[in-house]
Coordinates of C-alpha atoms and ligand atoms in Angstrom, one line a residue:
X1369 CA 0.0 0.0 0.0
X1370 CA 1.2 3.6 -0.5
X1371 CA -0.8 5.3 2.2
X1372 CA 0.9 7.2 4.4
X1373 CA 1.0 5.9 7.7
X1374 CA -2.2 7.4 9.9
X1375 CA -1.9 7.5 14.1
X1376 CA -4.5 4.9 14.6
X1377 CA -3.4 2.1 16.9
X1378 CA -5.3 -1.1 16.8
X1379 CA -6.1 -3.2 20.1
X1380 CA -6.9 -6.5 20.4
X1381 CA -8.2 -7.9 23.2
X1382 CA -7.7 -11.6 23.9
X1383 CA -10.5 -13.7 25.7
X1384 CA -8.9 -13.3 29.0
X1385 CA -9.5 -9.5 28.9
X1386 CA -13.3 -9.8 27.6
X1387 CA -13.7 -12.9 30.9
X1388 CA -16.6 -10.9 32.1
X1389 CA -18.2 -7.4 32.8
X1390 CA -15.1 -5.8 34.9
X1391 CA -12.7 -7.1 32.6
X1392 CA -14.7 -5.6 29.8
X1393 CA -14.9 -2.4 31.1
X1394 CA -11.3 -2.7 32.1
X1395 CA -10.5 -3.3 28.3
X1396 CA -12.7 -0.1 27.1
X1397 CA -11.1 2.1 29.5
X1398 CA -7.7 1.0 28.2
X1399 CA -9.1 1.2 24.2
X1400 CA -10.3 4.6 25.3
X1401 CA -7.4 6.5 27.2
X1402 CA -4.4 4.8 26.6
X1403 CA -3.6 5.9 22.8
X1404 CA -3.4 9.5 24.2
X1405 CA -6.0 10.8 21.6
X1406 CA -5.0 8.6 18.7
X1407 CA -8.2 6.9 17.0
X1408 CA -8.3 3.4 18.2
X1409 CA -10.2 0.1 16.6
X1410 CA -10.8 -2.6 19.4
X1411 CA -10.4 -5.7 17.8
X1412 CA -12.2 -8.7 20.3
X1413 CA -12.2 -12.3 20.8
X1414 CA -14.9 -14.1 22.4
X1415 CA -15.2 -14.8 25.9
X1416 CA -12.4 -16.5 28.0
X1417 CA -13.6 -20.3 26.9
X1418 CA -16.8 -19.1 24.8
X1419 CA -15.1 -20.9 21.8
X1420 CA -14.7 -24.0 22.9
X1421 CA -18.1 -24.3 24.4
X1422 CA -19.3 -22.9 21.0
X1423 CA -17.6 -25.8 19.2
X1424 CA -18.9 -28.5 21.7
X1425 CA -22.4 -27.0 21.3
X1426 CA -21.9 -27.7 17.5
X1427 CA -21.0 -30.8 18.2
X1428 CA -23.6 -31.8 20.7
X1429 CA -26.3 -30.5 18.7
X1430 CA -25.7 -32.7 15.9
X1431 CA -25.7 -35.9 18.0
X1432 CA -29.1 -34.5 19.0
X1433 CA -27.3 -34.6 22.8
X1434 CA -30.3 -32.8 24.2
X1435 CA -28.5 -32.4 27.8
X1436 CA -25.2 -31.3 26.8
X1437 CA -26.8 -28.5 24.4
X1438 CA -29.1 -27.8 27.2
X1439 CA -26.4 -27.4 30.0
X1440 CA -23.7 -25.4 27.0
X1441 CA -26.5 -23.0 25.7
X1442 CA -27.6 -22.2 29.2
X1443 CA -23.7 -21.1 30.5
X1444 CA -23.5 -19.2 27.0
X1445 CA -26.5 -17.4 27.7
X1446 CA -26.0 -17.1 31.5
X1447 CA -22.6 -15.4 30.7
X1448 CA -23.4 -13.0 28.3
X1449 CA -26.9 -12.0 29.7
X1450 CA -25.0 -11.1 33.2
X1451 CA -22.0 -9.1 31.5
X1452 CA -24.9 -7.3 29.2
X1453 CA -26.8 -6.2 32.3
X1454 CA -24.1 -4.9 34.1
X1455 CA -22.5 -3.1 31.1
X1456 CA -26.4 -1.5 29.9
X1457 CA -25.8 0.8 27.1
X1458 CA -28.3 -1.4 25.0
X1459 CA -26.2 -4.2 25.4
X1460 CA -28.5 -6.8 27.1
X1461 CA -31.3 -6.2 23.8
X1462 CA -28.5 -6.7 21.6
X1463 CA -27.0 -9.9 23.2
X1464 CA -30.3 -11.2 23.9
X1465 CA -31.2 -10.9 19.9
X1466 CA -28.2 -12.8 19.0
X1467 CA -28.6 -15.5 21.9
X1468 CA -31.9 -16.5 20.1
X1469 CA -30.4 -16.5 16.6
X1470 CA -27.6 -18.6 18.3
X1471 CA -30.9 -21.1 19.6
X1472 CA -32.3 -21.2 16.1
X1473 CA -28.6 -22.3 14.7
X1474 CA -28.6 -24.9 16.9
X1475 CA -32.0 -26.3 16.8
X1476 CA -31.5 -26.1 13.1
X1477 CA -28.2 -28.4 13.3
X1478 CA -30.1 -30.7 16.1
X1479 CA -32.5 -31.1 13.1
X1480 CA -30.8 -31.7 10.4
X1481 CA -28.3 -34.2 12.5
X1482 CA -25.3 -33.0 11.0
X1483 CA -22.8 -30.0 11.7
X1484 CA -20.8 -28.9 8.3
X1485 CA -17.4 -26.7 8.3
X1486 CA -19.9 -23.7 7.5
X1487 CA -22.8 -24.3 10.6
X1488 CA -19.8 -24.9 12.4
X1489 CA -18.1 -21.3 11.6
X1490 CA -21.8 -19.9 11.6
X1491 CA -21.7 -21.4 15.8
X1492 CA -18.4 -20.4 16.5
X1493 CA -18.7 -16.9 15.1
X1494 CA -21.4 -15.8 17.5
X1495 CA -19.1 -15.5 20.5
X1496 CA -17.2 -12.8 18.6
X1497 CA -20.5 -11.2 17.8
X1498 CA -21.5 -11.3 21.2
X1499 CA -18.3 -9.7 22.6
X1500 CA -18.2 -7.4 20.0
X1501 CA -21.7 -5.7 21.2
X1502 CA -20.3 -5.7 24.9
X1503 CA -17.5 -3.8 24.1
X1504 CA -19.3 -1.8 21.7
X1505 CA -21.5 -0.6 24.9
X1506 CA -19.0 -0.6 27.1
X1507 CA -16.6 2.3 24.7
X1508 CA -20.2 3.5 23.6
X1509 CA -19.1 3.5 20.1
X1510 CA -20.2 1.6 16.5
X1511 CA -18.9 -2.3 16.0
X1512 CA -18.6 -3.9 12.6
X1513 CA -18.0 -8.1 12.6
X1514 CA -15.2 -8.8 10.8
X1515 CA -16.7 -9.0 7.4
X1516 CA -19.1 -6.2 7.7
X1517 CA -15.9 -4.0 8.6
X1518 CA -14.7 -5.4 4.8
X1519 CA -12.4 -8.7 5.5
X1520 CA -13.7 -11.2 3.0
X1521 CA -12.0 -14.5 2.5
X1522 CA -11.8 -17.8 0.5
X1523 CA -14.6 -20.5 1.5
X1524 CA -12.2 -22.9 3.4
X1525 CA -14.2 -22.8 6.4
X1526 CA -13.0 -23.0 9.5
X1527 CA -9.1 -21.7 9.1
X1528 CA -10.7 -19.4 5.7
X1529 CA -7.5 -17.8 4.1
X1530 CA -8.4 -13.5 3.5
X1531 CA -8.4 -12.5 0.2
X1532 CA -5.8 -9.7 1.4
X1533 CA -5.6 -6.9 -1.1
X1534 CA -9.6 -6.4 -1.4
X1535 CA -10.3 -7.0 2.3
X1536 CA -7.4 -4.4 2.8
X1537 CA -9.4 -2.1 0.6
X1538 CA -12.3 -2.5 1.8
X1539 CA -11.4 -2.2 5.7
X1540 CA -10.2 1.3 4.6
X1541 CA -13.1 2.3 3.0
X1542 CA -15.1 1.4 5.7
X1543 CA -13.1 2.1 8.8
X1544 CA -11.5 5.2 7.8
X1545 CA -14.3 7.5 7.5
X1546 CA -15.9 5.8 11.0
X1547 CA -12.6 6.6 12.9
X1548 CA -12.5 10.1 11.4
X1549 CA -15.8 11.0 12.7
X1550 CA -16.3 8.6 16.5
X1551 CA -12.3 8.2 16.4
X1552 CA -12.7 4.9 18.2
X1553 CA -14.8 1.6 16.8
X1554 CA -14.7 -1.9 17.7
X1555 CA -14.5 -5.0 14.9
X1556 CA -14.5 -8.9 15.6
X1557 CA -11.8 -10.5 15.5
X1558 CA -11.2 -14.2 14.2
X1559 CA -14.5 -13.8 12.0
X1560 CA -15.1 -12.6 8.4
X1561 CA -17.1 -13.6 5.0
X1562 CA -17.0 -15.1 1.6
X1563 CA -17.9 -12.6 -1.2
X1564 CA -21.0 -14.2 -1.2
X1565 CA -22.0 -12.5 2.4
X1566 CA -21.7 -16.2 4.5
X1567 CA -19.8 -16.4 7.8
X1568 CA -16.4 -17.6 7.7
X1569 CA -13.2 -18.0 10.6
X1570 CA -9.7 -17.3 10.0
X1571 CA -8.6 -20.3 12.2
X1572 CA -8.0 -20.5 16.0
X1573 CA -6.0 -17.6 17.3
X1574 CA -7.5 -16.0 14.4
X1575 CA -8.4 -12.2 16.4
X1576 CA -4.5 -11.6 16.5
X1577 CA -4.5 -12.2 12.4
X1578 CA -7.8 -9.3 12.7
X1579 CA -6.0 -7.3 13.9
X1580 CA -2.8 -7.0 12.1
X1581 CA -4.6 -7.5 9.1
X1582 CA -6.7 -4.0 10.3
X1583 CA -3.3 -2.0 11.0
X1584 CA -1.8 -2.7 7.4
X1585 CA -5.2 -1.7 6.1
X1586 CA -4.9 1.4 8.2
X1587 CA -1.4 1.7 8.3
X1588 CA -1.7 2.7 11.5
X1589 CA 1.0 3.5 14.4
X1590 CA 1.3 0.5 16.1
X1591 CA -0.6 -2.9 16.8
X1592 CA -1.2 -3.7 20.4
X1593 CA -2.0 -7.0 21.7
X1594 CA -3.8 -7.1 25.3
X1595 CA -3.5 -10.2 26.9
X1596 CA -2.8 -11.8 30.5
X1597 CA 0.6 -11.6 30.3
X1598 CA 3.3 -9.0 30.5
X1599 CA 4.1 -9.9 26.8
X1600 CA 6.0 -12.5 24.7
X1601 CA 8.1 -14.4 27.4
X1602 CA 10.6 -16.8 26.7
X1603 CA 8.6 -19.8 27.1
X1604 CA 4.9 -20.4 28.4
X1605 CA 5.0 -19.1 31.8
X1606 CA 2.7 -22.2 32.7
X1607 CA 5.5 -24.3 32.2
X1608 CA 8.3 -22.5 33.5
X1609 CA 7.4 -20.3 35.9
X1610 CA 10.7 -18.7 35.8
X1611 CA 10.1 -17.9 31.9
X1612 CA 11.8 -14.5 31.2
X1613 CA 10.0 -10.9 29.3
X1614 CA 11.2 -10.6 26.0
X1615 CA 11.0 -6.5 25.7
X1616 CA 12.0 -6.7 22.0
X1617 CA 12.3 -9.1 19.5
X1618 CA 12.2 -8.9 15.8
X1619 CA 9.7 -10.1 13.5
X1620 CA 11.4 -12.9 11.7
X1621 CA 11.6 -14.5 15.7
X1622 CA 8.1 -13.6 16.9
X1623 CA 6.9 -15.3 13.9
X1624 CA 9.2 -18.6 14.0
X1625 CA 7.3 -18.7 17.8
X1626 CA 3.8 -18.3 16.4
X1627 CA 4.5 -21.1 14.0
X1628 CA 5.7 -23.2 16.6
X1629 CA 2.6 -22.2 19.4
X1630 CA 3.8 -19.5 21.6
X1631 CA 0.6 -18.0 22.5
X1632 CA -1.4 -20.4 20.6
X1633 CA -0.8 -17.6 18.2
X1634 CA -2.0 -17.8 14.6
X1635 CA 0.7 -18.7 12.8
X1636 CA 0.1 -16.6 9.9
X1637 CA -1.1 -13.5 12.6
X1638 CA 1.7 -11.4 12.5
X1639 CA 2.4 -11.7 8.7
X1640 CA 0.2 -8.6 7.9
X1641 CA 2.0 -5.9 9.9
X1642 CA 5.1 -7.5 8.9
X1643 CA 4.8 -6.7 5.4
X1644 CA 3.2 -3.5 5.8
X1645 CA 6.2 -2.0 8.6
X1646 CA 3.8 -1.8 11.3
X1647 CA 5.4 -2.2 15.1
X1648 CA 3.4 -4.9 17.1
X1649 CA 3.3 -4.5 20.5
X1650 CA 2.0 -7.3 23.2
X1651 CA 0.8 -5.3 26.5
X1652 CA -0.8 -7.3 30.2
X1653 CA -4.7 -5.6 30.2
X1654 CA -4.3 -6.5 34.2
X1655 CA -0.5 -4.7 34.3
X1656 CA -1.0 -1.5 31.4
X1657 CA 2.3 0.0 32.9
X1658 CA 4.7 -3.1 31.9
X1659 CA 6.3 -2.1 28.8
X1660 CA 5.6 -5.4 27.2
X1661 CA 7.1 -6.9 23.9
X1662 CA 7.8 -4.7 21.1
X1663 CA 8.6 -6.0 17.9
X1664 CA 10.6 -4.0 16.0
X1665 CA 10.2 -3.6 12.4
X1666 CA 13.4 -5.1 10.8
X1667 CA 13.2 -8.3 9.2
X1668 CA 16.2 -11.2 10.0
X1669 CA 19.0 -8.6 11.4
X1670 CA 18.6 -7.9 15.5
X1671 CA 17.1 -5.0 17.2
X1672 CA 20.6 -2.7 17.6
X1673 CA 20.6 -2.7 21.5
X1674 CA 21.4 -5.7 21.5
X1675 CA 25.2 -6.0 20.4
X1676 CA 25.2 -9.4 21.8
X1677 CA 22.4 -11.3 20.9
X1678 CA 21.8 -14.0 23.2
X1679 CA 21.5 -17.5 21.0
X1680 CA 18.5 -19.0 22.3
X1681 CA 15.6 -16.6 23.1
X1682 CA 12.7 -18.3 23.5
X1683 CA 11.5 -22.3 23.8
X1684 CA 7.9 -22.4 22.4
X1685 CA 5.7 -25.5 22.5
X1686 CA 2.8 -26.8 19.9
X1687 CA 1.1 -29.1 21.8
X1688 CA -1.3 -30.4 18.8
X1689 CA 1.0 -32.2 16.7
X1690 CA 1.2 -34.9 14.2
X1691 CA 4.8 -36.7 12.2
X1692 CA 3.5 -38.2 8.6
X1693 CA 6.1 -40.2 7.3
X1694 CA 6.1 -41.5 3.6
X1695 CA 8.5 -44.4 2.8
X1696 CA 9.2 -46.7 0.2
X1697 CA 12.4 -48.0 -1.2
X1698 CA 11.4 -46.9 -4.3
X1699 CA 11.5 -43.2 -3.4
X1700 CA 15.7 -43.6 -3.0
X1701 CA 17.2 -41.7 -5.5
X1702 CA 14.0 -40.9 -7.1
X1703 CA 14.0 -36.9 -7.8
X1704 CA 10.4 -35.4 -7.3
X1705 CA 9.5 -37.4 -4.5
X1706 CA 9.6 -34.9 -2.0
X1707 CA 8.0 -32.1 -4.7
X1708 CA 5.1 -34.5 -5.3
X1709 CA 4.5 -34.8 -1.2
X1710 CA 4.8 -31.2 -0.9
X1711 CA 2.8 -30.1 -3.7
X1712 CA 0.0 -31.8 -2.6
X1713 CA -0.1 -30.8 1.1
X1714 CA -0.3 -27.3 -0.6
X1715 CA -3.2 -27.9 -2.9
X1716 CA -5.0 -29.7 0.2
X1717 CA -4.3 -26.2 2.0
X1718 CA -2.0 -28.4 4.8
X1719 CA 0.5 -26.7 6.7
X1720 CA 4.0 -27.8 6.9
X1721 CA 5.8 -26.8 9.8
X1722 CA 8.9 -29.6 10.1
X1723 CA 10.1 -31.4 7.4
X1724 CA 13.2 -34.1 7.5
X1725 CA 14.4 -36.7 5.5
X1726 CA 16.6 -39.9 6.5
X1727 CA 19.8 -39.8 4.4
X1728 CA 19.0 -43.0 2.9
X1729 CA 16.0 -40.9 1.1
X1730 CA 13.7 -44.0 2.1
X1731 CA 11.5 -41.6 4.0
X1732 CA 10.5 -37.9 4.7
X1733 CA 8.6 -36.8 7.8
X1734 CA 6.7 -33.5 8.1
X1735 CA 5.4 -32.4 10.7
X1736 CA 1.7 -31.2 11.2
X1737 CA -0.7 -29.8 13.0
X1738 CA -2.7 -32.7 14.5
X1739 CA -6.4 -31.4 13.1
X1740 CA -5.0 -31.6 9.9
X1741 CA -3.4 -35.0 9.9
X1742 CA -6.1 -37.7 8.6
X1743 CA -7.0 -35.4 5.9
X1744 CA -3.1 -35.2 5.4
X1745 CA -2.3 -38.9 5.4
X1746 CA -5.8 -39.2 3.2
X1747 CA -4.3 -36.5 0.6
X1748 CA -0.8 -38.3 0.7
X1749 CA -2.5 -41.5 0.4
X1750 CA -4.2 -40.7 -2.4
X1751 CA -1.1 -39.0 -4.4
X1752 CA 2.2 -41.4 -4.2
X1753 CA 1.0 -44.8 -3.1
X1754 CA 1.4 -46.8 -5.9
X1755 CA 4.1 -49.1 -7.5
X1756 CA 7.4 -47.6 -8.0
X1757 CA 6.4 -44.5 -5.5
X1758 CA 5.7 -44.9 -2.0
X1759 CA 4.9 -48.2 0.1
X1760 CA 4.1 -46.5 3.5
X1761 CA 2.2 -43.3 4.9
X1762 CA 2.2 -43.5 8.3
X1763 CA 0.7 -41.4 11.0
X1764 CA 2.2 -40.6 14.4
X1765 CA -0.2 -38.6 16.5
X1766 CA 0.5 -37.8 20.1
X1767 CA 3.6 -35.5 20.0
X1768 CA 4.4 -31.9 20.3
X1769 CA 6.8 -30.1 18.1
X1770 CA 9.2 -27.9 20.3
X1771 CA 11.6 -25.4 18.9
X1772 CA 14.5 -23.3 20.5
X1773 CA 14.2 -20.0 18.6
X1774 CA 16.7 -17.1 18.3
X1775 CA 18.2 -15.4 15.4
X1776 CA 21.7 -15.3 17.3
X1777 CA 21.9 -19.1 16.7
X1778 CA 22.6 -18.4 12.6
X1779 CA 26.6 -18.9 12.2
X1780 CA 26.9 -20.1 16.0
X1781 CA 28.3 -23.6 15.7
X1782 CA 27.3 -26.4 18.0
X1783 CA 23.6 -25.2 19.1
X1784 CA 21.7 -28.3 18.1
X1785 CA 24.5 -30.1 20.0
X1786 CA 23.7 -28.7 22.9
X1787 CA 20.0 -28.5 22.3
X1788 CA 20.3 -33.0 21.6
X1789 CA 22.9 -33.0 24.6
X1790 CA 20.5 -31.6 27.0
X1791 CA 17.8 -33.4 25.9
X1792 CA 19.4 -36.7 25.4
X1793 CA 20.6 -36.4 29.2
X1794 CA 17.1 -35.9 30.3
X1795 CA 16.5 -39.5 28.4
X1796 CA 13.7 -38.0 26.3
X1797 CA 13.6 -39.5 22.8
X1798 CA 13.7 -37.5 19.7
X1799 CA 11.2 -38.6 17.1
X1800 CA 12.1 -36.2 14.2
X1801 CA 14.3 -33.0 14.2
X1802 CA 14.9 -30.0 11.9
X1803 CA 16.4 -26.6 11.1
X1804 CA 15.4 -24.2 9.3
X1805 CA 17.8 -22.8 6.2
X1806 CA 17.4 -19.3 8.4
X1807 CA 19.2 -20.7 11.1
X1808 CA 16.4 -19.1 13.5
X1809 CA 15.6 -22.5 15.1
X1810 CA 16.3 -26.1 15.8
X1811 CA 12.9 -27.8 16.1
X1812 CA 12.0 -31.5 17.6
X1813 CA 8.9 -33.8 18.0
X1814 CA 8.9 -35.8 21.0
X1815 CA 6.2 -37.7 23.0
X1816 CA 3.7 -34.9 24.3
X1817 CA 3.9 -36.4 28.0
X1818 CA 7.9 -35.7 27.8
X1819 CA 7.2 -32.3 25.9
X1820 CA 7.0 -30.0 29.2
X1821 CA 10.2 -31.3 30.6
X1822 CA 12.1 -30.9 27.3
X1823 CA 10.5 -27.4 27.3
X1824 CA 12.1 -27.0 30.8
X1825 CA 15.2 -28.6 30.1
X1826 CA 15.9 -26.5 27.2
X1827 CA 14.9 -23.3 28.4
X1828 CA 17.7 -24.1 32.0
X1829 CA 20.4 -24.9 29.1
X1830 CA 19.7 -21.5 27.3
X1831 CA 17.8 -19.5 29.0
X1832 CA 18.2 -19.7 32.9
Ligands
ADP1904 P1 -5.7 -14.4 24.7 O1 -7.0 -15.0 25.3 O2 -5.4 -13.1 25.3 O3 -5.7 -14.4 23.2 P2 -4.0 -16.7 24.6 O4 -4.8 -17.8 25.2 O5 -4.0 -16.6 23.2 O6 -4.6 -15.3 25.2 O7 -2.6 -16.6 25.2 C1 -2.2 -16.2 26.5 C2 -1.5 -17.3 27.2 O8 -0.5 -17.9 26.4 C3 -0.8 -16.8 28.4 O9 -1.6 -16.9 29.6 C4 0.4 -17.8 28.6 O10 0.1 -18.8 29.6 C5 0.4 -18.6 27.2 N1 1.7 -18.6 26.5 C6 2.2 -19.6 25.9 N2 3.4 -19.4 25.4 C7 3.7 -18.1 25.7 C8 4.8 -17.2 25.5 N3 5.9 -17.6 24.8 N4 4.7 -16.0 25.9 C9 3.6 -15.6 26.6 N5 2.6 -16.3 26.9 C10 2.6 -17.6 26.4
LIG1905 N1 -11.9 -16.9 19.9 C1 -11.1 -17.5 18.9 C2 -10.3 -18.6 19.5 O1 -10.4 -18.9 20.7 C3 -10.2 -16.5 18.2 C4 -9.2 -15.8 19.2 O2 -9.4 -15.8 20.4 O3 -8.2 -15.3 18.7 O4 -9.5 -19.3 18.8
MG1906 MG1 -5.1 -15.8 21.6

């Protein structure tokens, strides 16, 4: 884009800060006063949890599991109806209005006995909507959902990919002129729509991906992301509680992390304001005065104040993940093996976020994310087993991928020997490892009940 840049900062606010009424207000008063009279756009996520009952509620309904939808529906609306009423500001007509579409969706998939990628975005979507209209009464100010606000997207329900340069156009269009005027708005995050008008998700994590999607469009200032914690930290803080603030990294890390979980970030969510040179910033809702992370625009080089960067910055752990392996004598020495495997992950829209290959070329091994794995092994299936190709696709799925990332660690000789050493010494076994060509981390896959203590014996080795 050739915009100039405008002062608008974007907030997100994670589920933690949207928990309940308090927290709600808590998060307006931040989206109103802290951008020291910059125009702002809230982006929210649903309730703390409101996701994941959503998606059990899908589920539930379809089985026609009259007491589970019962019990689901009833905490939905329980939650919603109490934050409305203690926020007012028209919010408890609002919420009630969508709680009864919400009923109707799910008597409708009761009904019909079966939940499709699309009812399924059209369930999960309403706990964005519903957020969206308590923090729209809570800053007093107009809300658009996602697609309303001009984010449309491919049909590939459930992780939909944004057609980028018209939803950038259209976010503009429509935002722009809002912000001029109220100087303040408030857009879903995680949910947008097909050109065709029908409800769509970017994938979990997704409000993140809003919201640096909204401060290219904007080219706004900065990109704030309120969360519960002080910022990026050098390794879930639930699994080492010792895990350390990173006050600035750069984007090439932060977005090696988000690949890898940290966060349960979307892993394209940081992608946008990347490309367009906007700063990201990750701020604590419950500690405002914590400087947080900043991630500085500059691509692969380090921030300057750090002359000596350390080699290991942060340990980040994907919990939901999956090793394919393809083998076959037949693929030894056979060129286009591994083009043919890749090519059709990509046409099926499947991630790759490992890959290795045995010297003996008998067999390559990529690494997944575990909701994508049958259709994986399905796609794979389909494409190279057959005489002469492969003999094997085989499917490992209770693992986590963990990787030590740090962009001091390019030219730095013996890292992955310490990173094996340490790990071999706790006796954990390595099922598949890899590094990338940018030298910006050394990944594994081991068992997931040894993935917290590899986590923890990694981050003692580099981290402290
Ligand atoms: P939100 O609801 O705000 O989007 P998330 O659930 O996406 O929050 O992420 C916040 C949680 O992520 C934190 O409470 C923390 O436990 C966890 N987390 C995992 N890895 C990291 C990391 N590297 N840095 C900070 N937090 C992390
Ligand atoms: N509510 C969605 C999720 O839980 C999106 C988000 O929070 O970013 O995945
Ligand atoms: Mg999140």
């Amino acid at each position: 884009m050739t915009t100039t840049r405008t002062s608008t900062i974007v907030m997100k606010f994670g589920g933690t800060s949207m928990r309940d009424a308090e927290t709600i207000r808590k998060s307006a008063l931040l989206a109103t006063t802290s951008a020291e009279g910059r125009p702002v756009v809230a982006v929210v996520s649903a309730m703390d949890q409101v996701t994941e009952h959503l998606l059990d509620l899908g589920e539930a309904a379809s089985q026609d599991n009259r007491a589970t939808v019962y019990n689901l529906m009833a905490q939905v609306r329980a939650r919603h109806e109490t934050a409305a009423k203690a926020i007012g500001h028209g919010a408890p007509e609002s919420v009630g209005a969508m709680l009864d579409r919400l009923d109707r969706l799910v008597a409708g998939i009761s009904a019909v006995g079966e939940l499709t990628p699309r009812s399924k975005d059209a369930v999960v979507a309403v706990g964005e909507m519903l957020s969206t209209q308590l923090m729209a009464a809570a800053m007093n100010c107009r809300s658009f959902t996602g697609g309303q606000a001009g984010i449309v997207t491919d049909e590939a329900w459930g992780k939909a990919a944004p057609l980028m340069d018209l939803s950038l156009f259209q976010l503009k269009q429509t935002l722009q002129p809002v912000l001029d005027k109220d100087s303040r708005t408030v857009v879903s995050g995680f949910i947008a729509q097909t050109q065709h008008g029908v409800t769509t998700t970017l994938g979990r994590g997704g409000s993140d991906y809003t919201a640096c999607i909204i401060g290219a469009a904007l080219r706004a200032d900065e990109v704030w992301i309120w969360s519960d914690v002080d910022g990026l930290m050098s390794a879930d803080p639930r699994i080492v509680p010792g895990a350390k603030l990173l006050t600035e990294i750069t984007f090439a890390e932060a977005i090696e992390m988000g690949q890898f979980g940290a966060k349960s970030m979307h892993p394209l969510a940081l992608e946008p304001a990347a490309e367009h040179g906007i700063p990201v910033r990750f701020r604590n809702t419950f500690n405002p005065s914590s400087p947080g992370t900043r991630i500085a625009v500059c691509w692969l080089s380090e921030p300057t104040e750090h002359p000596e960067p350390e080699i290991v910055k942060s340990i980040p752990l994907l919990k939901s993940a999956a090793v394919i392996t393809v083998s076959g004598a037949a693929m030894i020495g056979r060129p286009g093996t591994a083009a043919r495997v890749f090519e059709s992950l990509a046409e099926a829209k499947i991630n790759i976020m490992m890959i290795s290959q045995s010297v003996s070329e008998a067999g390559i091994s990529l690494v997944i994310n575990k909701d994508q794995a049958e259709r994986a092994k399905a796609v794979l299936e389909r494409t190279l087993m057959r005489p002469g190709v492969a003999r094997a696709v085989t499917l490992v799925d209770d693992v986590c991928a963990i990787a030590a990332v740090g962009s001091g660690m390019a030219g730095h000789p013996g890292v992955a020997a310490r990173v094996f050493g340490a790990i071999a010494k706790k006796s954990i076994n390595i099922i598949a490892i890899a590094q990338g060509s940018s030298e910006l981390s050394i990944s594994l896959v081991v068992r997931a009940d040894q993935a917290a203590d590899a986590v923890r014996v990694l981050h003692g080795e580099f981290i402290g």
